[in-house]
PDB file of C-alpha atoms (C1' of nucleotides) in Angstrom:
ATOM      1  CA  MET R1257      77.687 -53.653 155.711  1.00  0.00           C
ATOM      2  CA  PRO R1258      81.230 -53.246 154.795  1.00  0.00           C
ATOM      3  CA  GLU R1259      81.720 -51.646 151.443  1.00  0.00           C
ATOM      4  CA  LEU R1260      85.691 -50.173 150.100  1.00  0.00           C
ATOM      5  CA  PRO R1261      85.764 -47.719 152.832  1.00  0.00           C
ATOM      6  CA  GLU R1262      84.654 -49.827 155.523  1.00  0.00           C
ATOM      7  CA  VAL R1263      87.254 -51.864 154.555  1.00  0.00           C
ATOM      8  CA  GLU R1264      90.119 -49.108 154.335  1.00  0.00           C
ATOM      9  CA  THR R1265      89.254 -47.960 157.755  1.00  0.00           C
ATOM     10  CA  SER R1266      89.186 -50.981 159.259  1.00  0.00           C
ATOM     11  CA  ARG R1267      93.279 -51.530 157.307  1.00  0.00           C
ATOM     12  CA  ARG R1268      93.984 -48.042 158.568  1.00  0.00           C
ATOM     13  CA  GLY R1269      92.909 -49.066 162.307  1.00  0.00           C
ATOM     14  CA  ILE R1270      95.247 -52.672 162.609  1.00  0.00           C
ATOM     15  CA  ALA R1271      98.091 -52.236 160.423  1.00  0.00           C
ATOM     16  CA  PRO R1272      99.623 -49.863 162.750  1.00  0.00           C
ATOM     17  CA  HIS R1273      99.278 -52.850 164.715  1.00  0.00           C
ATOM     18  CA  LEU R1274     100.080 -56.040 162.800  1.00  0.00           C
ATOM     19  CA  GLU R1275     103.473 -54.523 160.630  1.00  0.00           C
ATOM     20  CA  GLY R1276     106.633 -55.807 161.279  1.00  0.00           C
ATOM     21  CA  LYS R1277     105.591 -58.146 163.403  1.00  0.00           C
ATOM     22  CA  ASN R1278     105.846 -61.852 164.446  1.00  0.00           C
ATOM     23  CA  VAL R1279     102.915 -64.617 163.774  1.00  0.00           C
ATOM     24  CA  LYS R1280     102.399 -65.962 167.002  1.00  0.00           C
ATOM     25  CA  GLY R1281      99.383 -68.310 165.658  1.00  0.00           C
ATOM     26  CA  ALA R1282      95.234 -68.657 164.496  1.00  0.00           C
ATOM     27  CA  ILE R1283      92.286 -69.466 167.033  1.00  0.00           C
ATOM     28  CA  ILE R1284      89.840 -70.843 164.975  1.00  0.00           C
ATOM     29  CA  ARG R1285      86.667 -70.890 166.615  1.00  0.00           C
ATOM     30  CA  GLN R1286      84.250 -71.650 164.046  1.00  0.00           C
ATOM     31  CA  PRO R1287      86.420 -72.980 160.483  1.00  0.00           C
ATOM     32  CA  ARG R1288      82.719 -72.664 158.318  1.00  0.00           C
ATOM     33  CA  LEU R1289      82.379 -68.801 156.746  1.00  0.00           C
ATOM     34  CA  ARG R1290      81.996 -68.674 153.307  1.00  0.00           C
ATOM     35  CA  TRP R1291      84.853 -71.267 152.892  1.00  0.00           C
ATOM     36  CA  SER R1292      86.407 -72.642 155.310  1.00  0.00           C
ATOM     37  CA  ILE R1293      88.768 -71.350 157.135  1.00  0.00           C
ATOM     38  CA  PRO R1294      92.137 -74.037 155.964  1.00  0.00           C
ATOM     39  CA  SER R1295      92.401 -76.442 159.387  1.00  0.00           C
ATOM     40  CA  ASP R1296      96.363 -76.169 159.035  1.00  0.00           C
ATOM     41  CA  LEU R1297      96.576 -72.769 159.273  1.00  0.00           C
ATOM     42  CA  ASN R1298      97.896 -72.359 162.549  1.00  0.00           C
ATOM     43  CA  ASP R1299     100.822 -74.666 160.855  1.00  0.00           C
ATOM     44  CA  ILE R1300     101.542 -72.312 158.204  1.00  0.00           C
ATOM     45  CA  ILE R1301     101.971 -68.823 159.543  1.00  0.00           C
ATOM     46  CA  SER R1302     103.088 -69.639 162.965  1.00  0.00           C
ATOM     47  CA  GLY R1303     106.492 -68.132 163.323  1.00  0.00           C
ATOM     48  CA  GLN R1304     106.017 -65.879 159.985  1.00  0.00           C
ATOM     49  CA  THR R1305     106.827 -62.208 159.924  1.00  0.00           C
ATOM     50  CA  LEU R1306     103.694 -59.429 158.927  1.00  0.00           C
ATOM     51  CA  HIS R1307     105.258 -57.334 156.741  1.00  0.00           C
ATOM     52  CA  ARG R1308     102.538 -55.575 154.994  1.00  0.00           C
ATOM     53  CA  VAL R1309      98.239 -54.945 155.489  1.00  0.00           C
ATOM     54  CA  LYS R1310      97.291 -54.616 152.160  1.00  0.00           C
ATOM     55  CA  ARG R1311      93.980 -54.104 150.736  1.00  0.00           C
ATOM     56  CA  ARG R1312      92.486 -54.598 146.959  1.00  0.00           C
ATOM     57  CA  ALA R1313      88.899 -54.099 146.599  1.00  0.00           C
ATOM     58  CA  LYS R1314      86.764 -55.366 149.523  1.00  0.00           C
ATOM     59  CA  TYR R1315      89.760 -57.996 150.633  1.00  0.00           C
ATOM     60  CA  LEU R1316      92.502 -57.383 152.977  1.00  0.00           C
ATOM     61  CA  LEU R1317      95.490 -59.311 152.660  1.00  0.00           C
ATOM     62  CA  LEU R1318      97.921 -59.706 155.543  1.00  0.00           C
ATOM     63  CA  GLU R1319     101.493 -60.520 153.681  1.00  0.00           C
ATOM     64  CA  MET R1320     103.525 -62.450 155.349  1.00  0.00           C
ATOM     65  CA  ASP R1321     107.155 -64.487 154.537  1.00  0.00           C
ATOM     66  CA  SER R1322     105.309 -67.158 152.298  1.00  0.00           C
ATOM     67  CA  GLY R1323     102.708 -66.172 151.417  1.00  0.00           C
ATOM     68  CA  HIS R1324      98.841 -63.779 151.966  1.00  0.00           C
ATOM     69  CA  LEU R1325      96.480 -63.991 154.561  1.00  0.00           C
ATOM     70  CA  ILE R1326      93.471 -62.966 153.019  1.00  0.00           C
ATOM     71  CA  MET R1327      89.970 -61.785 154.491  1.00  0.00           C
ATOM     72  CA  HIS R1328      86.851 -60.427 153.865  1.00  0.00           C
ATOM     73  CA  LEU R1329      84.330 -58.965 156.276  1.00  0.00           C
ATOM     74  CA  GLY R1330      81.284 -60.045 153.900  1.00  0.00           C
ATOM     75  CA  MET R1331      78.389 -58.383 155.344  1.00  0.00           C
ATOM     76  CA  SER R1332      78.612 -58.230 158.740  1.00  0.00           C
ATOM     77  CA  GLY R1333      81.772 -58.474 159.597  1.00  0.00           C
ATOM     78  CA  SER R1334      84.256 -56.463 161.479  1.00  0.00           C
ATOM     79  CA  LEU R1335      87.758 -56.803 162.799  1.00  0.00           C
ATOM     80  CA  ARG R1336      88.708 -55.529 166.725  1.00  0.00           C
ATOM     81  CA  ILE R1337      92.749 -54.939 168.079  1.00  0.00           C
ATOM     82  CA  LEU R1338      92.602 -56.528 171.773  1.00  0.00           C
ATOM     83  CA  PRO R1339      94.551 -57.676 174.379  1.00  0.00           C
ATOM     84  CA  PRO R1340      94.751 -62.198 173.244  1.00  0.00           C
ATOM     85  CA  GLU R1341      93.531 -62.465 176.758  1.00  0.00           C
ATOM     86  CA  THR R1342      89.784 -60.741 175.799  1.00  0.00           C
ATOM     87  CA  THR R1343      86.517 -63.169 176.305  1.00  0.00           C
ATOM     88  CA  PRO R1344      85.408 -64.041 172.911  1.00  0.00           C
ATOM     89  CA  GLY R1345      82.188 -63.335 171.985  1.00  0.00           C
ATOM     90  CA  PRO R1346      79.465 -65.572 170.377  1.00  0.00           C
ATOM     91  CA  HIS R1347      80.056 -64.507 166.441  1.00  0.00           C
ATOM     92  CA  ASP R1348      84.442 -64.024 167.425  1.00  0.00           C
ATOM     93  CA  HIS R1349      84.967 -66.801 165.135  1.00  0.00           C
ATOM     94  CA  PHE R1350      88.973 -65.834 164.329  1.00  0.00           C
ATOM     95  CA  ASP R1351      91.861 -64.727 165.830  1.00  0.00           C
ATOM     96  CA  LEU R1352      95.340 -64.052 165.016  1.00  0.00           C
ATOM     97  CA  LEU R1353      98.132 -63.734 167.119  1.00  0.00           C
ATOM     98  CA  VAL R1354     100.368 -61.131 166.337  1.00  0.00           C
ATOM     99  CA  GLY R1355     102.970 -59.588 168.255  1.00  0.00           C
ATOM    100  CA  ASP R1356     101.568 -58.952 171.626  1.00  0.00           C
ATOM    101  CA  CYS R1357      97.977 -58.137 170.604  1.00  0.00           C
ATOM    102  CA  CYS R1358      95.014 -60.621 169.202  1.00  0.00           C
ATOM    103  CA  LEU R1359      93.524 -59.419 165.868  1.00  0.00           C
ATOM    104  CA  ARG R1360      89.928 -60.954 166.041  1.00  0.00           C
ATOM    105  CA  LEU R1361      87.317 -61.000 163.455  1.00  0.00           C
ATOM    106  CA  CYS R1362      83.439 -60.972 164.301  1.00  0.00           C
ATOM    107  CA  ASP R1363      80.945 -61.968 161.616  1.00  0.00           C
ATOM    108  CA  PRO R1364      77.439 -62.937 163.227  1.00  0.00           C
ATOM    109  CA  ARG R1365      76.356 -63.244 159.433  1.00  0.00           C
ATOM    110  CA  ARG R1366      79.734 -65.474 158.780  1.00  0.00           C
ATOM    111  CA  PHE R1367      79.745 -64.816 154.802  1.00  0.00           C
ATOM    112  CA  GLY R1368      82.987 -63.183 155.701  1.00  0.00           C
ATOM    113  CA  ALA R1369      86.073 -65.158 154.846  1.00  0.00           C
ATOM    114  CA  VAL R1370      89.896 -66.150 155.854  1.00  0.00           C
ATOM    115  CA  LEU R1371      92.149 -67.473 153.565  1.00  0.00           C
ATOM    116  CA  TRP R1372      95.289 -68.624 152.844  1.00  0.00           C
ATOM    117  CA  SER R1373      97.582 -67.821 149.573  1.00  0.00           C
ATOM    118  CA  ASP R1374     101.375 -68.749 148.879  1.00  0.00           C
ATOM    119  CA  GLN R1375     101.007 -67.838 145.179  1.00  0.00           C
ATOM    120  CA  PRO R1376     101.152 -64.696 144.025  1.00  0.00           C
ATOM    121  CA  LEU R1377      98.500 -62.177 144.549  1.00  0.00           C
ATOM    122  CA  ASP R1378      97.708 -61.506 140.807  1.00  0.00           C
ATOM    123  CA  GLN R1379      97.258 -65.458 140.046  1.00  0.00           C
ATOM    124  CA  HIS R1380      94.520 -65.839 142.629  1.00  0.00           C
ATOM    125  CA  PRO R1381      91.023 -66.995 141.359  1.00  0.00           C
ATOM    126  CA  LEU R1382      89.610 -63.945 143.937  1.00  0.00           C
ATOM    127  CA  LEU R1383      91.149 -61.653 142.826  1.00  0.00           C
ATOM    128  CA  THR R1384      92.029 -61.853 139.151  1.00  0.00           C
ATOM    129  CA  GLN R1385      88.851 -61.297 137.650  1.00  0.00           C
ATOM    130  CA  LEU R1386      88.220 -57.693 139.416  1.00  0.00           C
ATOM    131  CA  GLY R1387      87.955 -54.458 137.961  1.00  0.00           C
ATOM    132  CA  PRO R1388      89.655 -50.933 138.564  1.00  0.00           C
ATOM    133  CA  GLU R1389      90.389 -49.786 142.137  1.00  0.00           C
ATOM    134  CA  PRO R1390      87.459 -46.758 142.555  1.00  0.00           C
ATOM    135  CA  LEU R1391      90.315 -44.598 143.585  1.00  0.00           C
ATOM    136  CA  GLY R1392      92.843 -45.271 141.037  1.00  0.00           C
ATOM    137  CA  ASP R1393      94.280 -43.817 138.335  1.00  0.00           C
ATOM    138  CA  THR R1394      92.569 -46.365 135.749  1.00  0.00           C
ATOM    139  CA  PHE R1395      89.321 -45.972 136.860  1.00  0.00           C
ATOM    140  CA  THR R1396      88.325 -43.212 133.946  1.00  0.00           C
ATOM    141  CA  ALA R1397      84.800 -42.445 132.498  1.00  0.00           C
ATOM    142  CA  GLU R1398      85.674 -43.493 129.051  1.00  0.00           C
ATOM    143  CA  TYR R1399      86.756 -47.337 130.749  1.00  0.00           C
ATOM    144  CA  LEU R1400      83.102 -47.106 131.826  1.00  0.00           C
ATOM    145  CA  PHE R1401      81.418 -45.486 129.082  1.00  0.00           C
ATOM    146  CA  GLY R1402      83.302 -48.049 127.381  1.00  0.00           C
ATOM    147  CA  CYS R1403      82.448 -50.986 129.136  1.00  0.00           C
ATOM    148  CA  SER R1404      79.100 -49.922 129.452  1.00  0.00           C
ATOM    149  CA  ARG R1405      78.235 -50.363 125.353  1.00  0.00           C
ATOM    150  CA  GLY R1406      75.713 -52.898 124.685  1.00  0.00           C
ATOM    151  CA  ARG R1407      74.829 -53.209 128.403  1.00  0.00           C
ATOM    152  CA  ARG R1408      71.265 -52.745 129.198  1.00  0.00           C
ATOM    153  CA  LEU R1409      71.534 -53.501 132.651  1.00  0.00           C
ATOM    154  CA  ALA R1410      70.572 -50.833 135.031  1.00  0.00           C
ATOM    155  CA  ILE R1411      73.164 -48.447 136.328  1.00  0.00           C
ATOM    156  CA  LYS R1412      73.270 -49.148 140.024  1.00  0.00           C
ATOM    157  CA  SER R1413      73.747 -53.227 139.222  1.00  0.00           C
ATOM    158  CA  PHE R1414      76.755 -52.366 136.673  1.00  0.00           C
ATOM    159  CA  ILE R1415      78.461 -50.216 139.234  1.00  0.00           C
ATOM    160  CA  MET R1416      78.394 -53.067 141.479  1.00  0.00           C
ATOM    161  CA  ASN R1417      79.905 -55.648 139.638  1.00  0.00           C
ATOM    162  CA  SER R1418      82.894 -55.852 140.709  1.00  0.00           C
ATOM    163  CA  LYS R1419      84.639 -56.634 137.046  1.00  0.00           C
ATOM    164  CA  MET R1420      83.729 -53.326 136.270  1.00  0.00           C
ATOM    165  CA  VAL R1421      84.686 -51.212 139.322  1.00  0.00           C
ATOM    166  CA  VAL R1422      85.339 -52.658 142.775  1.00  0.00           C
ATOM    167  CA  GLY R1423      84.194 -51.671 145.623  1.00  0.00           C
ATOM    168  CA  VAL R1424      81.151 -49.889 145.506  1.00  0.00           C
ATOM    169  CA  GLY R1425      78.074 -51.602 147.359  1.00  0.00           C
ATOM    170  CA  ASN R1426      74.600 -50.762 147.549  1.00  0.00           C
ATOM    171  CA  ILE R1427      75.041 -47.837 150.132  1.00  0.00           C
ATOM    172  CA  TYR R1428      77.353 -45.889 148.034  1.00  0.00           C
ATOM    173  CA  ALA R1429      75.815 -46.721 144.807  1.00  0.00           C
ATOM    174  CA  SER R1430      72.353 -44.881 145.834  1.00  0.00           C
ATOM    175  CA  GLU R1431      74.605 -42.069 147.105  1.00  0.00           C
ATOM    176  CA  SER R1432      76.255 -41.885 144.168  1.00  0.00           C
ATOM    177  CA  LEU R1433      73.893 -42.021 141.569  1.00  0.00           C
ATOM    178  CA  PHE R1434      71.670 -39.223 143.506  1.00  0.00           C
ATOM    179  CA  LEU R1435      74.616 -36.847 143.871  1.00  0.00           C
ATOM    180  CA  ALA R1436      75.064 -37.410 139.775  1.00  0.00           C
ATOM    181  CA  GLY R1437      71.269 -37.182 139.549  1.00  0.00           C
ATOM    182  CA  ILE R1438      71.012 -40.291 137.638  1.00  0.00           C
ATOM    183  CA  HIS R1439      68.036 -42.844 137.608  1.00  0.00           C
ATOM    184  CA  PRO R1440      69.557 -46.087 139.501  1.00  0.00           C
ATOM    185  CA  GLN R1441      67.515 -48.269 136.870  1.00  0.00           C
ATOM    186  CA  ARG R1442      68.657 -46.265 133.311  1.00  0.00           C
ATOM    187  CA  ALA R1443      70.165 -48.684 131.731  1.00  0.00           C
ATOM    188  CA  ALA R1444      74.060 -48.534 131.482  1.00  0.00           C
ATOM    189  CA  GLN R1445      73.855 -48.074 127.910  1.00  0.00           C
ATOM    190  CA  ARG R1446      71.792 -44.909 128.295  1.00  0.00           C
ATOM    191  CA  ILE R1447      74.301 -42.412 129.183  1.00  0.00           C
ATOM    192  CA  SER R1448      76.502 -40.298 127.501  1.00  0.00           C
ATOM    193  CA  LEU R1449      80.118 -39.756 128.106  1.00  0.00           C
ATOM    194  CA  ALA R1450      79.615 -36.797 129.589  1.00  0.00           C
ATOM    195  CA  ARG R1451      77.061 -38.084 132.756  1.00  0.00           C
ATOM    196  CA  TYR R1452      79.638 -40.989 133.465  1.00  0.00           C
ATOM    197  CA  LYS R1453      81.992 -38.081 133.873  1.00  0.00           C
ATOM    198  CA  LYS R1454      79.597 -37.127 136.588  1.00  0.00           C
ATOM    199  CA  LEU R1455      79.104 -40.495 137.594  1.00  0.00           C
ATOM    200  CA  VAL R1456      82.537 -41.195 138.103  1.00  0.00           C
ATOM    201  CA  THR R1457      83.387 -37.953 139.784  1.00  0.00           C
ATOM    202  CA  CYS R1458      80.336 -38.316 142.167  1.00  0.00           C
ATOM    203  CA  ILE R1459      81.859 -42.573 143.128  1.00  0.00           C
ATOM    204  CA  GLN R1460      85.312 -41.128 143.805  1.00  0.00           C
ATOM    205  CA  ASP R1461      84.017 -38.250 146.212  1.00  0.00           C
ATOM    206  CA  VAL R1462      81.664 -40.454 147.868  1.00  0.00           C
ATOM    207  CA  LEU R1463      84.020 -43.112 148.866  1.00  0.00           C
ATOM    208  CA  SER R1464      86.554 -40.204 149.798  1.00  0.00           C
ATOM    209  CA  ARG R1465      84.059 -38.892 152.346  1.00  0.00           C
ATOM    210  CA  ALA R1466      83.296 -41.817 153.623  1.00  0.00           C
ATOM    211  CA  ILE R1467      86.699 -43.102 154.394  1.00  0.00           C
ATOM    212  CA  GLN R1468      87.450 -39.697 156.088  1.00  0.00           C
ATOM    213  CA  GLN R1469      84.868 -40.358 158.380  1.00  0.00           C
ATOM    214  CA  GLY R1470      85.898 -43.537 159.199  1.00  0.00           C
ATOM    215  CA  GLY R1471      82.763 -45.390 157.090  1.00  0.00           C
ATOM    216  CA  THR R1472      78.962 -46.052 157.600  1.00  0.00           C
ATOM    217  CA  THR R1473      77.705 -48.262 160.651  1.00  0.00           C
ATOM    218  CA  LEU R1474      74.586 -49.150 160.269  1.00  0.00           C
ATOM    219  CA  ARG R1475      74.582 -52.891 162.261  1.00  0.00           C
ATOM    220  CA  ASP R1476      78.044 -54.532 162.887  1.00  0.00           C
ATOM    221  CA  PHE R1477      80.501 -52.695 161.389  1.00  0.00           C
ATOM    222  CA  GLN R1478      82.924 -50.990 163.916  1.00  0.00           C
ATOM    223  CA  HIS R1479      86.674 -50.025 163.173  1.00  0.00           C
ATOM    224  CA  GLU R1480      89.137 -51.830 165.277  1.00  0.00           C
ATOM    225  CA  ASP R1481      89.093 -50.033 168.341  1.00  0.00           C
ATOM    226  CA  GLY R1482      85.432 -50.603 168.877  1.00  0.00           C
ATOM    227  CA  LYS R1483      84.444 -46.742 167.402  1.00  0.00           C
ATOM    228  CA  PRO R1484      81.449 -46.423 164.475  1.00  0.00           C
ATOM    229  CA  GLY R1485      82.139 -45.189 161.623  1.00  0.00           C
ATOM    230  CA  TYR R1486      80.404 -41.430 161.235  1.00  0.00           C
ATOM    231  CA  PHE R1487      79.286 -41.169 157.310  1.00  0.00           C
ATOM    232  CA  THR R1488      76.113 -42.281 158.462  1.00  0.00           C
ATOM    233  CA  GLN R1489      75.498 -39.280 159.478  1.00  0.00           C
ATOM    234  CA  GLU R1490      75.635 -38.011 155.436  1.00  0.00           C
ATOM    235  CA  LEU R1491      73.430 -40.354 153.945  1.00  0.00           C
ATOM    236  CA  LEU R1492      71.212 -38.900 151.485  1.00  0.00           C
ATOM    237  CA  VAL R1493      69.344 -41.568 150.568  1.00  0.00           C
ATOM    238  CA  TYR R1494      70.126 -45.037 151.540  1.00  0.00           C
ATOM    239  CA  GLY R1495      67.643 -45.987 154.325  1.00  0.00           C
ATOM    240  CA  GLN R1496      66.288 -42.306 154.009  1.00  0.00           C
ATOM    241  CA  GLU R1497      62.756 -43.443 152.533  1.00  0.00           C
ATOM    242  CA  GLY R1498      59.863 -41.042 153.185  1.00  0.00           C
ATOM    243  CA  LYS R1499      62.700 -37.959 154.178  1.00  0.00           C
ATOM    244  CA  LEU R1500      62.535 -35.139 152.174  1.00  0.00           C
ATOM    245  CA  CYS R1501      65.403 -35.406 149.172  1.00  0.00           C
ATOM    246  CA  THR R1502      68.031 -32.552 150.308  1.00  0.00           C
ATOM    247  CA  GLN R1503      67.499 -30.992 146.965  1.00  0.00           C
ATOM    248  CA  CYS R1504      63.686 -30.894 146.153  1.00  0.00           C
ATOM    249  CA  ASN R1505      62.456 -31.469 148.588  1.00  0.00           C
ATOM    250  CA  ASN R1506      60.594 -34.740 147.202  1.00  0.00           C
ATOM    251  CA  PRO R1507      59.953 -37.802 149.079  1.00  0.00           C
ATOM    252  CA  ILE R1508      62.699 -40.739 148.467  1.00  0.00           C
ATOM    253  CA  THR R1509      61.528 -43.787 147.064  1.00  0.00           C
ATOM    254  CA  GLN R1510      62.355 -46.769 148.197  1.00  0.00           C
ATOM    255  CA  ARG R1511      62.427 -49.954 145.240  1.00  0.00           C
ATOM    256  CA  ARG R1512      64.058 -53.280 144.874  1.00  0.00           C
ATOM    257  CA  ILE R1513      66.639 -53.118 141.542  1.00  0.00           C
ATOM    258  CA  GLY R1514      68.094 -56.338 141.385  1.00  0.00           C
ATOM    259  CA  GLN R1515      67.337 -58.166 144.370  1.00  0.00           C
ATOM    260  CA  ARG R1516      68.933 -55.432 145.792  1.00  0.00           C
ATOM    261  CA  SER R1517      67.126 -52.411 147.681  1.00  0.00           C
ATOM    262  CA  SER R1518      67.617 -49.206 146.356  1.00  0.00           C
ATOM    263  CA  PHE R1519      66.710 -45.495 147.509  1.00  0.00           C
ATOM    264  CA  TYR R1520      66.571 -42.587 144.891  1.00  0.00           C
ATOM    265  CA  CYS R1521      65.105 -39.507 144.314  1.00  0.00           C
ATOM    266  CA  LYS R1522      62.427 -39.603 141.661  1.00  0.00           C
ATOM    267  CA  LYS R1523      62.806 -35.645 140.215  1.00  0.00           C
ATOM    268  CA  CYS R1524      66.154 -35.425 140.749  1.00  0.00           C
ATOM    269  CA  GLN R1525      66.925 -38.908 138.661  1.00  0.00           C
ATOM    270  CA  ARG R1526      66.582 -39.314 135.040  1.00  0.00           C
TER     271      ARG R1526
ATOM    272  C1'  DA N 615      77.815 -63.279 126.351  1.00  0.00           C
ATOM    273  C1'  DA N 616      74.753 -61.115 129.711  1.00  0.00           C
ATOM    274  C1'  DA N 617      71.323 -60.844 132.765  1.00  0.00           C
ATOM    275  C1'  DT N 618      69.332 -62.771 136.302  1.00  0.00           C
ATOM    276  C1'  DT N 619      68.362 -66.166 140.431  1.00  0.00           C
ATOM    277  C1'  DC N 620      70.761 -69.113 144.118  1.00  0.00           C
ATOM    278  C1'  DT N 621      73.141 -69.427 147.807  1.00  0.00           C
ATOM    279  C1'  DC N 622      75.302 -68.862 151.983  1.00  0.00           C
ATOM    280  C1'  DC N 623      73.976 -66.989 157.308  1.00  0.00           C
ATOM    281  C1'  DT N 624      71.876 -64.659 161.958  1.00  0.00           C
ATOM    282  C1'  DG N 625      69.475 -60.950 163.784  1.00  0.00           C
ATOM    283  C1'  DA N 626      65.906 -57.540 163.716  1.00  0.00           C
ATOM    284  C1'  DA N 627      61.125 -55.886 162.621  1.00  0.00           C
ATOM    285  C1'  DG N 628      56.603 -56.955 161.934  1.00  0.00           C
ATOM    286  C1'  DG N 629      51.783 -59.564 162.016  1.00  0.00           C
ATOM    287  C1'  DC N 630      49.098 -61.969 164.488  1.00  0.00           C
TER     288       DC N 630
ATOM    289  C1'  DT H 696      54.671 -63.489 175.368  1.00  0.00           C
ATOM    290  C1'  DG H 697      55.660 -66.279 171.835  1.00  0.00           C
ATOM    291  C1'  DC H 698      56.382 -67.603 167.332  1.00  0.00           C
ATOM    292  C1'  DC H 699      56.380 -67.376 162.293  1.00  0.00           C
ATOM    293  C1'  DT H 700      56.856 -64.514 158.617  1.00  0.00           C
ATOM    294  C1'  DT H 701      59.855 -61.110 155.571  1.00  0.00           C
ATOM    295  C1'  DC H 702      63.690 -58.935 154.651  1.00  0.00           C
ATOM    296  C1'  DA H 703      68.313 -57.316 155.360  1.00  0.00           C
ATOM    297  C1'  DG H 704      73.248 -58.575 151.426  1.00  0.00           C
ATOM    298  C1'  DG H 705      78.886 -59.200 149.501  1.00  0.00           C
ATOM    299  C1'  DA H 706      79.603 -61.856 145.687  1.00  0.00           C
ATOM    300  C1'  DG H 707      80.849 -66.289 143.670  1.00  0.00           C
ATOM    301  C1'  DA H 708      77.914 -70.141 141.396  1.00  0.00           C
ATOM    302  C1'  DA H 709      74.717 -72.017 139.038  1.00  0.00           C
ATOM    303  C1'  DT H 710      71.521 -71.079 135.797  1.00  0.00           C
ATOM    304  C1'  DT H 711      67.835 -68.907 132.115  1.00  0.00           C
TER     305       DT H 711
END
DNA sequence: AAATTCTCCTGAAGGC
DNA sequence: TGCCTTCAGGAGAATT
């Protein structure tokens, strides 16, 4: 389930293979992802130079001469760098041919996206509503505390809302709240500024460490070279129901919050 | 305005 | 062995 660390890991992995290279074309095997891949994409991008591989939230942005290719990994997407002649598997829906290599998108559940934008990115409807980057300067406790006034929803749902802060998905939301000692069901407006300071630090800490470990591999995620991420072994609560809390030895609880399965320690998190 | 529910999709896992 | 049901989830859209 790609969250910010997995997308950033993918970005860092693919960028050296793509930046400054000539775009040879695109192969669409299955256009029906979350939105349809534009059928004229090959004509648009062939011959352009791919200048830079950027990231905003969980979107990968491949900057070319006349616009950007926007890619999203959904929940089961992964990218590989392969020789162009490599035989595609059943879920290899899209190839971008760049220089001498092939950027291949595999996405079994097809919640991902491949789109083209020739407008300035800050005007793109998918990007305009996004909150601050969690590892950027504008993501502060004061900001989050301010947003939370009058909001009664669970803090876990609150920090997973991309209008508040981007890139915090189901795994890292549970992990951050555990590290901060905050119960995931607690109403966002009933958390003090001091506790938001702790939370912001914990979100940044867990995301940074996950990037260092190359992300979390649970099922589908893999690096551009096919290797897994190693943060999986550092997960303290996510998927750990029944196991003992590393802080107090009480069993980890699992329950659904806002349609998402959530993991926490009843004793450590209030 | 805020909060909740629905929707897309496939594979894994559990029940009988 | 096999068929059925349930669950997993990113996030925009629709609904309450």
